[in-house]
Amino acid sequence: MISRILAADLPTHVGSHVRLAGWLHRRRELKSVSFLVMRDRSGLAQIVLREPVQLAEETVVEVTGTVAANPQAPGGAELVDPVIEVLSSPVESPPFDLYRPVVAGALPTVLDHAPVALRHPRLRAPFEIAAAGVAGFRAALDGLGFVETSTPKIVASATESGANVFGIDYFGKPAFLAQSPQFFKQALVGVFERVYEVGPVFRAEPHDTARHLAQYTSLDAELGFIHDHRDIMAVLTHALTGMHAAVTERAGTATALLEIDVPKVPEEIPAIHFTDAQELLARHTSEDPRGEPDLAPAHERWLGEWALREHGSEFLFVTGYPMAKRPFYTHPDPARPEYSRSFDLLFRGLELVTGGQRLHLHADYVTALAGRGEDPEAYRGYLKAFAHGMPPHGGFAIGLERWTSRLTGAANIRQTTLFPRDLHRLSP
Amino acid sequence: MISRILAADLPTHVGSHVRLAGWLHRRRELKSVSFLVMRDRSGLAQIVLREPVQLAEETVVEVTGTVAANPQAPGGAELVDPVIEVLSSPVESPPFDLYRPVVAGALPTVLDHAPVALRHPRLRAPFEIAAAGVAGFRAALDGLGFVETSTPKIVASATESGANVFGIDYFGKPAFLAQSPQFFKQALVGVFERVYEVGPVFRAEPHDTARHLAQYTSLDAELGFIHDHRDIMAVLTHALTGMHAAVTERAGTATALLEIDVPKVPEEIPAIHFTDAQELLARHTSEDPRGEPDLAPAHERWLGEWALREHGSEFLFVTGYPMAKRPFYTHPDPARPEYSRSFDLLFRGLELVTGGQRLHLHADYVTALAGRGEDPEAYRGYLKAFAHGMPPHGGFAIGLERWTSRLTGAANIRQTTLFPRDLHRLSP
């Protein structure tokens, strides 16, 4: 049997006898001729029929035939004199036509039928971009000597805040799904100095919004022997540069299909201190946010536009957020202890990444927890790493689905999640 | 400030003034001279003191000094005239000496103190090997056009068997932790044709053994348009070859430290049918397993030795396991329907991988479920993908910790798991 070739490779096989395999994407019957359009993982192939066939869309077929040049066919080549073998016939029709340029179904319908809906090239494309981005993230950090790790998703206590944690019955004992690998990645700085993890994190988000998920993929990194948060920002910039480069390199078909530009990550992403950002907003907008402990979404949008206008950058670091709004493990700015050595990275006016320097001295943890009225004893396992000598360190976490969603312009984060989990959705 | 260099780079900086940073691994006081041995992620560096210092092991230090050649020092170079700055002091001593060649603690003690125990170079090494292996797995499959995916770990029903599943409270509704991405990866063959996922899977294993974990990392792959299970075996062989090559290439320090050989994966791994394996065992051992539906661990060990003796291979495929012992989605061998198109891969006489061809026709699933007394309605979401046309497909899953454990010769799988979760262990 001759080897299978992909639809995208037809143009380089003109004159040859080849075998294709894929899904019947569309039938087209014109007055004088009938076509099948077959879809495989590489794209579409046009097949010219001698006589019409009665096959339903999504029938899985294997087609042998001869490749002929035809400037009117997609890619400039088509298959003629085909012999079609049916590998599998659908028993149900898709809830919407997969061959139309845009899916006609509403988002809930699309999500309910994800196994078939995702076959639509435009719905599939974001995930090819996500896969490329993750590969770029890993390659960038591997190049800096990071070690990839796998840490527990079942934990004895909440890592971030007790509010949005899923409970689990662990052999009769209460346990929780990890909201982040925060404590583990910090402990592992003591082992590998530089670690990253790409894995699921869980948030029992009671909010039914376009940007909250109960499970998402977190790209976590943590590194030791830093001077301050700016070393983290430099590594993050490097990682994002790798992600965007990998998308350009590996997901060109998907970005072309979605007609999106992959923005260049500046060599140095502009950064503004939280207080300076508030000053800017007070001076140039009708609001005066000075004194507030955080930035409102509208402020982030304004700052995003400002960064593009003033610095030509779609990215902006906001640094030095007030300690009051950051987790207890955040390192304060020694010069202004009410502000932190942390940052958010805004991408097109929306928070994409949070990161910063962490405390590294055992005594500082005990003080910080006590200052927030928390019992250090509850954090005993976590504090152990710091009892044994930890270097100054910090890290960041990128939400993969959020990044993909920003990059592709998706209106809802569920469009960049294969099988989203939320307040109302537990299947498929 | 001069840039930090790593301990391993000392020999290439003889005569230079450099900065090192790491943990005080050991102090050595001889009659005429005192040394510090500093540990960083690359290895150890010897520092010659002008006068003894009183610093505890695991103190985090930054040391500037001049590199001097010394054939007696590790790597042939050491740091002289050092200026030591303490970055962080431990407040507790490790439960065992990290500088001894082998850790003196029993496994439970080691696991209880994982954040500090893993700093021991021999305990850390398996995870450098694991990270390299995963990178090799991905590179091999990326090269074959696979797409990496992230699928839900919270599911509405058990994927493998109801027996060892963790229950979870999902916004007031019962849900479960995914025992495998099996159903998702099959559905995604309909989308991407070839997918893989590296992620956590969860088993509420009631067995407290040296090879069971409640969470492990599964390297899952699935691909469509196959002829039969042998196409899966070829992809698995390619993936393993990539994993072993990556270990040799990227984790040389770790394999040297553990003094392990990374076995070459044969271009074609020998394969034996289940019934032929039973014949062999009946002929050459004192047992007669013919008629049994599975192989006992002792049989697998014997077959592993046989493969090494007869084929010079540390790997052996056993194919065609009886359908009775395989999950309902397994594809039967059309020529002998009581046997399957599935396989196990034995590595050094122990099962490392399970895989095979799956059913792909909707009607076959309905029949298979009914034949096992299961209600197809309970699998409605899963069966949806097959209702819309699926190609012949199959896949496999490698347990990462099990692979690392076999490769490094670890006696217990907990030695190749950063923070193991089991019947009795939920922290650290």
mmCIF file of N, CA, C and O in Angstrom, chain A residues 80-161:
data_model
loop_
_atom_site.group_PDB
_atom_site.id
_atom_site.type_symbol
_atom_site.label_atom_id
_atom_site.label_comp_id
_atom_site.label_asym_id
_atom_site.label_seq_id
_atom_site.Cartn_x
_atom_site.Cartn_y
_atom_site.Cartn_z
ATOM 1 N N VAL A 80 -7.570 13.529 -8.795
ATOM 2 C CA VAL A 80 -8.510 13.061 -9.822
ATOM 3 C C VAL A 80 -8.489 11.532 -9.879
ATOM 4 O O VAL A 80 -7.594 10.889 -9.331
ATOM 5 N N ASP A 81 -9.500 10.965 -10.554
ATOM 6 C CA ASP A 81 -9.662 9.518 -10.655
ATOM 7 C C ASP A 81 -9.576 8.844 -9.288
ATOM 8 O O ASP A 81 -8.813 7.876 -9.102
ATOM 9 N N PRO A 82 -10.368 9.333 -8.344
ATOM 10 C CA PRO A 82 -10.216 8.810 -6.975
ATOM 11 C C PRO A 82 -10.903 7.457 -6.771
ATOM 12 O O PRO A 82 -11.926 7.169 -7.395
ATOM 13 N N VAL A 83 -10.305 6.662 -5.917
ATOM 14 C CA VAL A 83 -10.967 5.466 -5.392
ATOM 15 C C VAL A 83 -11.154 5.723 -3.895
ATOM 16 O O VAL A 83 -10.174 5.988 -3.177
ATOM 17 N N ILE A 84 -12.411 5.690 -3.480
ATOM 18 C CA ILE A 84 -12.729 6.093 -2.103
ATOM 19 C C ILE A 84 -13.066 4.872 -1.262
ATOM 20 O O ILE A 84 -13.893 4.047 -1.651
ATOM 21 N N GLU A 85 -12.422 4.768 -0.115
ATOM 22 C CA GLU A 85 -12.779 3.706 0.836
ATOM 23 C C GLU A 85 -13.286 4.360 2.113
ATOM 24 O O GLU A 85 -12.633 5.273 2.645
ATOM 25 N N VAL A 86 -14.447 3.934 2.571
ATOM 26 C CA VAL A 86 -15.002 4.505 3.796
ATOM 27 C C VAL A 86 -14.429 3.758 5.002
ATOM 28 O O VAL A 86 -14.532 2.539 5.087
ATOM 29 N N LEU A 87 -13.814 4.504 5.918
ATOM 30 C CA LEU A 87 -13.254 3.884 7.122
ATOM 31 C C LEU A 87 -14.270 3.883 8.261
ATOM 32 O O LEU A 87 -14.244 3.019 9.128
ATOM 33 N N SER A 88 -15.144 4.873 8.260
ATOM 34 C CA SER A 88 -16.108 4.990 9.351
ATOM 35 C C SER A 88 -17.176 6.010 8.969
ATOM 36 O O SER A 88 -16.871 7.070 8.426
ATOM 37 N N SER A 89 -18.433 5.654 9.238
ATOM 38 C CA SER A 89 -19.543 6.541 8.873
ATOM 39 C C SER A 89 -20.133 7.165 10.122
ATOM 40 O O SER A 89 -20.319 6.479 11.130
ATOM 41 N N PRO A 90 -20.448 8.452 10.059
ATOM 42 C CA PRO A 90 -21.078 9.081 11.226
ATOM 43 C C PRO A 90 -22.485 8.548 11.404
ATOM 44 O O PRO A 90 -23.135 8.164 10.442
ATOM 45 N N VAL A 91 -22.942 8.503 12.654
ATOM 46 C CA VAL A 91 -24.319 8.080 12.903
ATOM 47 C C VAL A 91 -25.178 9.280 13.297
ATOM 48 O O VAL A 91 -26.370 9.148 13.505
ATOM 49 N N GLU A 92 -24.558 10.435 13.423
ATOM 50 C CA GLU A 92 -25.270 11.670 13.770
ATOM 51 C C GLU A 92 -24.688 12.797 12.942
ATOM 52 O O GLU A 92 -23.500 12.752 12.599
ATOM 53 N N SER A 93 -25.493 13.823 12.653
ATOM 54 C CA SER A 93 -24.957 15.004 11.963
ATOM 55 C C SER A 93 -24.439 15.991 12.997
ATOM 56 O O SER A 93 -25.007 16.097 14.082
ATOM 57 N N PRO A 94 -23.380 16.727 12.657
ATOM 58 C CA PRO A 94 -22.916 17.772 13.574
ATOM 59 C C PRO A 94 -24.041 18.790 13.795
ATOM 60 O O PRO A 94 -24.890 18.964 12.919
ATOM 61 N N PRO A 95 -24.034 19.445 14.942
ATOM 62 C CA PRO A 95 -25.098 20.397 15.246
ATOM 63 C C PRO A 95 -25.013 21.667 14.385
ATOM 64 O O PRO A 95 -25.915 22.487 14.438
ATOM 65 N N PHE A 96 -23.926 21.813 13.652
ATOM 66 C CA PHE A 96 -23.787 22.953 12.729
ATOM 67 C C PHE A 96 -22.827 22.518 11.634
ATOM 68 O O PHE A 96 -22.079 21.543 11.791
ATOM 69 N N ASP A 97 -22.849 23.251 10.522
ATOM 70 C CA ASP A 97 -22.003 22.865 9.392
ATOM 71 C C ASP A 97 -20.548 23.199 9.689
ATOM 72 O O ASP A 97 -20.211 24.363 9.934
ATOM 73 N N LEU A 98 -19.718 22.166 9.649
ATOM 74 C CA LEU A 98 -18.298 22.398 9.941
ATOM 75 C C LEU A 98 -17.584 23.030 8.750
ATOM 76 O O LEU A 98 -16.477 23.536 8.892
ATOM 77 N N TYR A 99 -18.213 22.992 7.563
ATOM 78 C CA TYR A 99 -17.508 23.506 6.377
ATOM 79 C C TYR A 99 -17.690 25.003 6.185
ATOM 80 O O TYR A 99 -17.023 25.599 5.364
ATOM 81 N N ARG A 100 -18.597 25.616 6.936
ATOM 82 C CA ARG A 100 -18.769 27.067 6.770
ATOM 83 C C ARG A 100 -17.577 27.796 7.390
ATOM 84 O O ARG A 100 -16.980 27.313 8.351
ATOM 85 N N PRO A 101 -17.260 28.983 6.835
ATOM 86 C CA PRO A 101 -16.065 29.691 7.338
ATOM 87 C C PRO A 101 -16.146 29.969 8.840
ATOM 88 O O PRO A 101 -15.153 29.895 9.538
ATOM 89 N N VAL A 102 -17.362 30.269 9.313
ATOM 90 C CA VAL A 102 -17.524 30.565 10.733
ATOM 91 C C VAL A 102 -18.643 29.671 11.273
ATOM 92 O O VAL A 102 -19.642 29.443 10.595
ATOM 93 N N VAL A 103 -18.436 29.151 12.493
ATOM 94 C CA VAL A 103 -19.441 28.274 13.092
ATOM 95 C C VAL A 103 -20.678 29.081 13.481
ATOM 96 O O VAL A 103 -20.564 30.151 14.077
ATOM 97 N N ALA A 104 -21.847 28.531 13.141
ATOM 98 C CA ALA A 104 -23.086 29.286 13.349
ATOM 99 C C ALA A 104 -23.631 29.126 14.765
ATOM 100 O O ALA A 104 -24.469 29.903 15.198
ATOM 101 N N GLY A 105 -23.161 28.132 15.514
ATOM 102 C CA GLY A 105 -23.728 27.859 16.837
ATOM 103 C C GLY A 105 -23.311 28.874 17.892
ATOM 104 O O GLY A 105 -22.252 29.500 17.791
ATOM 105 N N ALA A 106 -24.142 29.022 18.909
ATOM 106 C CA ALA A 106 -23.788 29.855 20.060
ATOM 107 C C ALA A 106 -22.748 29.107 20.906
ATOM 108 O O ALA A 106 -22.655 27.878 20.824
ATOM 109 N N LEU A 107 -21.990 29.846 21.727
ATOM 110 C CA LEU A 107 -20.901 29.233 22.485
ATOM 111 C C LEU A 107 -21.340 28.021 23.321
ATOM 112 O O LEU A 107 -20.674 26.973 23.276
ATOM 113 N N PRO A 108 -22.444 28.095 24.071
ATOM 114 C CA PRO A 108 -22.825 26.906 24.857
ATOM 115 C C PRO A 108 -23.047 25.664 23.982
ATOM 116 O O PRO A 108 -22.658 24.554 24.371
ATOM 117 N N THR A 109 -23.636 25.848 22.800
ATOM 118 C CA THR A 109 -23.835 24.711 21.896
ATOM 119 C C THR A 109 -22.490 24.176 21.421
ATOM 120 O O THR A 109 -22.260 22.963 21.360
ATOM 121 N N VAL A 110 -21.628 25.080 21.052
ATOM 122 C CA VAL A 110 -20.284 24.679 20.616
ATOM 123 C C VAL A 110 -19.602 23.873 21.721
ATOM 124 O O VAL A 110 -19.040 22.798 21.469
ATOM 125 N N LEU A 111 -19.662 24.350 22.956
ATOM 126 C CA LEU A 111 -18.986 23.676 24.068
ATOM 127 C C LEU A 111 -19.638 22.325 24.376
ATOM 128 O O LEU A 111 -18.942 21.353 24.678
ATOM 129 N N ASP A 112 -20.961 22.268 24.277
ATOM 130 C CA ASP A 112 -21.655 20.994 24.509
ATOM 131 C C ASP A 112 -21.217 19.936 23.501
ATOM 132 O O ASP A 112 -21.230 18.750 23.799
ATOM 133 N N HIS A 113 -20.875 20.375 22.300
ATOM 134 C CA HIS A 113 -20.499 19.449 21.236
ATOM 135 C C HIS A 113 -19.002 19.534 20.916
ATOM 136 O O HIS A 113 -18.589 19.330 19.774
ATOM 137 N N ALA A 114 -18.204 19.830 21.937
ATOM 138 C CA ALA A 114 -16.772 20.062 21.717
ATOM 139 C C ALA A 114 -16.090 18.977 20.869
ATOM 140 O O ALA A 114 -15.327 19.310 19.958
ATOM 141 N N PRO A 115 -16.327 17.672 21.120
ATOM 142 C CA PRO A 115 -15.582 16.668 20.347
ATOM 143 C C PRO A 115 -15.745 16.830 18.842
ATOM 144 O O PRO A 115 -14.821 16.538 18.090
ATOM 145 N N VAL A 116 -16.899 17.305 18.388
ATOM 146 C CA VAL A 116 -17.064 17.506 16.949
ATOM 147 C C VAL A 116 -16.838 18.978 16.571
ATOM 148 O O VAL A 116 -16.243 19.278 15.534
ATOM 149 N N ALA A 117 -17.238 19.915 17.439
ATOM 150 C CA ALA A 117 -17.089 21.339 17.124
ATOM 151 C C ALA A 117 -15.619 21.725 16.933
ATOM 152 O O ALA A 117 -15.281 22.509 16.040
ATOM 153 N N LEU A 118 -14.737 21.137 17.759
ATOM 154 C CA LEU A 118 -13.314 21.487 17.685
ATOM 155 C C LEU A 118 -12.673 21.071 16.362
ATOM 156 O O LEU A 118 -11.554 21.469 16.055
ATOM 157 N N ARG A 119 -13.392 20.236 15.602
ATOM 158 C CA ARG A 119 -12.855 19.853 14.290
ATOM 159 C C ARG A 119 -12.886 21.015 13.304
ATOM 160 O O ARG A 119 -12.198 20.982 12.289
ATOM 161 N N HIS A 120 -13.698 22.030 13.599
ATOM 162 C CA HIS A 120 -13.728 23.190 12.707
ATOM 163 C C HIS A 120 -12.361 23.868 12.723
ATOM 164 O O HIS A 120 -11.844 24.193 13.791
ATOM 165 N N PRO A 121 -11.793 24.105 11.528
ATOM 166 C CA PRO A 121 -10.424 24.644 11.498
ATOM 167 C C PRO A 121 -10.227 25.915 12.329
ATOM 168 O O PRO A 121 -9.201 26.066 12.984
ATOM 169 N N ARG A 122 -11.223 26.792 12.349
ATOM 170 C CA ARG A 122 -11.061 28.030 13.118
ATOM 171 C C ARG A 122 -11.175 27.790 14.622
ATOM 172 O O ARG A 122 -10.609 28.539 15.418
ATOM 173 N N LEU A 123 -11.919 26.784 15.005
ATOM 174 C CA LEU A 123 -12.043 26.488 16.451
ATOM 175 C C LEU A 123 -10.832 25.694 16.939
ATOM 176 O O LEU A 123 -10.462 25.762 18.112
ATOM 177 N N ARG A 124 -10.239 24.946 16.028
ATOM 178 C CA ARG A 124 -9.053 24.146 16.379
ATOM 179 C C ARG A 124 -7.790 25.011 16.473
ATOM 180 O O ARG A 124 -6.898 24.764 17.302
ATOM 181 N N ALA A 125 -7.737 26.032 15.631
ATOM 182 C CA ALA A 125 -6.500 26.827 15.499
ATOM 183 C C ALA A 125 -5.923 27.362 16.822
ATOM 184 O O ALA A 125 -4.706 27.302 17.027
ATOM 185 N N PRO A 126 -6.750 27.897 17.747
ATOM 186 C CA PRO A 126 -6.167 28.435 18.982
ATOM 187 C C PRO A 126 -5.328 27.411 19.757
ATOM 188 O O PRO A 126 -4.371 27.777 20.448
ATOM 189 N N PHE A 127 -5.691 26.135 19.609
ATOM 190 C CA PHE A 127 -4.984 25.116 20.387
ATOM 191 C C PHE A 127 -3.656 24.741 19.750
ATOM 192 O O PHE A 127 -2.737 24.287 20.422
ATOM 193 N N GLU A 128 -3.568 24.943 18.448
ATOM 194 C CA GLU A 128 -2.270 24.770 17.793
ATOM 195 C C GLU A 128 -1.344 25.903 18.217
ATOM 196 O O GLU A 128 -0.146 25.702 18.437
ATOM 197 N N ILE A 129 -1.937 27.090 18.371
ATOM 198 C CA ILE A 129 -1.163 28.239 18.860
ATOM 199 C C ILE A 129 -0.726 28.012 20.305
ATOM 200 O O ILE A 129 0.426 28.268 20.671
ATOM 201 N N ALA A 130 -1.633 27.496 21.139
ATOM 202 C CA ALA A 130 -1.299 27.229 22.547
ATOM 203 C C ALA A 130 -0.165 26.211 22.654
ATOM 204 O O ALA A 130 0.776 26.397 23.429
ATOM 205 N N ALA A 131 -0.254 25.139 21.856
ATOM 206 C CA ALA A 131 0.783 24.103 21.907
ATOM 207 C C ALA A 131 2.136 24.686 21.500
ATOM 208 O O ALA A 131 3.161 24.396 22.133
ATOM 209 N N ALA A 132 2.130 25.528 20.475
ATOM 210 C CA ALA A 132 3.384 26.156 20.048
ATOM 211 C C ALA A 132 3.925 27.066 21.148
ATOM 212 O O ALA A 132 5.123 27.064 21.442
ATOM 213 N N GLY A 133 3.024 27.818 21.780
ATOM 214 C CA GLY A 133 3.437 28.733 22.845
ATOM 215 C C GLY A 133 4.084 28.005 24.009
ATOM 216 O O GLY A 133 5.128 28.418 24.531
ATOM 217 N N VAL A 134 3.487 26.901 24.406
ATOM 218 C CA VAL A 134 4.044 26.121 25.527
ATOM 219 C C VAL A 134 5.427 25.585 25.144
ATOM 220 O O VAL A 134 6.353 25.599 25.954
ATOM 221 N N ALA A 135 5.549 25.113 23.908
ATOM 222 C CA ALA A 135 6.855 24.601 23.465
ATOM 223 C C ALA A 135 7.897 25.720 23.520
ATOM 224 O O ALA A 135 9.040 25.496 23.942
ATOM 225 N N GLY A 136 7.494 26.922 23.128
ATOM 226 C CA GLY A 136 8.422 28.057 23.175
ATOM 227 C C GLY A 136 8.799 28.436 24.599
ATOM 228 O O GLY A 136 9.952 28.780 24.884
ATOM 229 N N PHE A 137 7.834 28.373 25.506
ATOM 230 C CA PHE A 137 8.070 28.642 26.928
ATOM 231 C C PHE A 137 9.139 27.689 27.465
ATOM 232 O O PHE A 137 10.122 28.095 28.081
ATOM 233 N N ARG A 138 8.943 26.403 27.194
ATOM 234 C CA ARG A 138 9.886 25.402 27.707
ATOM 235 C C ARG A 138 11.275 25.571 27.097
ATOM 236 O O ARG A 138 12.276 25.493 27.806
ATOM 237 N N ALA A 139 11.309 25.796 25.791
ATOM 238 C CA ALA A 139 12.610 25.928 25.132
ATOM 239 C C ALA A 139 13.376 27.116 25.705
ATOM 240 O O ALA A 139 14.584 27.032 25.955
ATOM 241 N N ALA A 140 12.661 28.225 25.937
ATOM 242 C CA ALA A 140 13.329 29.426 26.468
ATOM 243 C C ALA A 140 13.907 29.149 27.855
ATOM 244 O O ALA A 140 15.051 29.511 28.149
ATOM 245 N N LEU A 141 13.125 28.492 28.709
ATOM 246 C CA LEU A 141 13.592 28.258 30.079
ATOM 247 C C LEU A 141 14.624 27.131 30.136
ATOM 248 O O LEU A 141 15.573 27.193 30.932
ATOM 249 N N ASP A 142 14.456 26.103 29.302
ATOM 250 C CA ASP A 142 15.485 25.055 29.227
ATOM 251 C C ASP A 142 16.837 25.703 28.910
ATOM 252 O O ASP A 142 17.872 25.326 29.476
ATOM 253 N N GLY A 143 16.804 26.668 28.016
ATOM 254 C CA GLY A 143 18.043 27.344 27.617
ATOM 255 C C GLY A 143 18.686 28.119 28.752
ATOM 256 O O GLY A 143 19.880 28.431 28.698
ATOM 257 N N LEU A 144 17.907 28.444 29.783
ATOM 258 C CA LEU A 144 18.448 29.178 30.939
ATOM 259 C C LEU A 144 18.766 28.239 32.102
ATOM 260 O O LEU A 144 19.001 28.699 33.220
ATOM 261 N N GLY A 145 18.745 26.929 31.857
ATOM 262 C CA GLY A 145 19.127 25.985 32.906
ATOM 263 C C GLY A 145 18.008 25.635 33.867
ATOM 264 O O GLY A 145 18.264 25.113 34.959
ATOM 265 N N PHE A 146 16.761 25.912 33.504
ATOM 266 C CA PHE A 146 15.635 25.520 34.353
ATOM 267 C C PHE A 146 15.399 24.014 34.252
ATOM 268 O O PHE A 146 15.699 23.399 33.231
ATOM 269 N N VAL A 147 14.840 23.439 35.320
ATOM 270 C CA VAL A 147 14.460 22.026 35.330
ATOM 271 C C VAL A 147 12.936 21.948 35.397
ATOM 272 O O VAL A 147 12.308 22.672 36.178
ATOM 273 N N GLU A 148 12.359 21.094 34.549
ATOM 274 C CA GLU A 148 10.908 20.924 34.568
ATOM 275 C C GLU A 148 10.501 19.974 35.693
ATOM 276 O O GLU A 148 11.153 18.956 35.910
ATOM 277 N N THR A 149 9.430 20.316 36.400
ATOM 278 C CA THR A 149 9.010 19.495 37.537
ATOM 279 C C THR A 149 7.529 19.126 37.439
ATOM 280 O O THR A 149 6.784 19.737 36.681
ATOM 281 N N SER A 150 7.124 18.112 38.194
ATOM 282 C CA SER A 150 5.722 17.725 38.353
ATOM 283 C C SER A 150 5.449 17.682 39.851
ATOM 284 O O SER A 150 6.087 16.907 40.558
ATOM 285 N N THR A 151 4.511 18.478 40.310
ATOM 286 C CA THR A 151 4.258 18.542 41.750
ATOM 287 C C THR A 151 2.817 18.125 42.057
ATOM 288 O O THR A 151 1.991 18.044 41.151
ATOM 289 N N PRO A 152 2.514 17.856 43.336
ATOM 290 C CA PRO A 152 1.198 17.331 43.692
ATOM 291 C C PRO A 152 0.067 18.317 43.396
ATOM 292 O O PRO A 152 0.202 19.516 43.638
ATOM 293 N N LYS A 153 -1.024 17.768 42.919
ATOM 294 C CA LYS A 153 -2.239 18.568 42.716
ATOM 295 C C LYS A 153 -3.216 18.343 43.863
ATOM 296 O O LYS A 153 -4.251 18.977 43.930
ATOM 297 N N ILE A 154 -2.884 17.391 44.728
ATOM 298 C CA ILE A 154 -3.690 17.151 45.929
ATOM 299 C C ILE A 154 -2.858 17.615 47.120
ATOM 300 O O ILE A 154 -1.735 17.140 47.303
ATOM 301 N N VAL A 155 -3.407 18.548 47.882
ATOM 302 C CA VAL A 155 -2.632 19.146 48.960
ATOM 303 C C VAL A 155 -3.439 19.164 50.262
ATOM 304 O O VAL A 155 -4.667 19.063 50.242
ATOM 305 N N ALA A 156 -2.710 19.320 51.354
ATOM 306 C CA ALA A 156 -3.363 19.240 52.670
ATOM 307 C C ALA A 156 -4.018 20.554 53.067
ATOM 308 O O ALA A 156 -4.917 20.578 53.904
ATOM 309 N N SER A 157 -3.544 21.675 52.475
ATOM 310 C CA SER A 157 -4.152 22.963 52.820
ATOM 311 C C SER A 157 -4.119 23.878 51.609
ATOM 312 O O SER A 157 -3.345 23.665 50.674
ATOM 313 N N ALA A 158 -4.946 24.888 51.603
ATOM 314 C CA ALA A 158 -5.022 25.828 50.483
ATOM 315 C C ALA A 158 -3.689 26.554 50.308
ATOM 316 O O ALA A 158 -3.001 26.836 51.288
ATOM 317 N N THR A 159 -3.292 26.834 49.055
ATOM 318 C CA THR A 159 -2.013 27.507 48.841
ATOM 319 C C THR A 159 -2.184 29.006 48.665
ATOM 320 O O THR A 159 -1.294 29.770 48.971
ATOM 321 N N GLU A 160 -3.305 29.440 48.138
ATOM 322 C CA GLU A 160 -3.440 30.855 47.804
ATOM 323 C C GLU A 160 -4.409 31.570 48.742
ATOM 324 O O GLU A 160 -4.069 32.525 49.392
ATOM 325 N N SER A 161 -5.609 31.081 48.809
ATOM 326 C CA SER A 161 -6.575 31.630 49.754
ATOM 327 C C SER A 161 -7.635 30.559 49.891
ATOM 328 O O SER A 161 -7.894 29.795 48.969
#
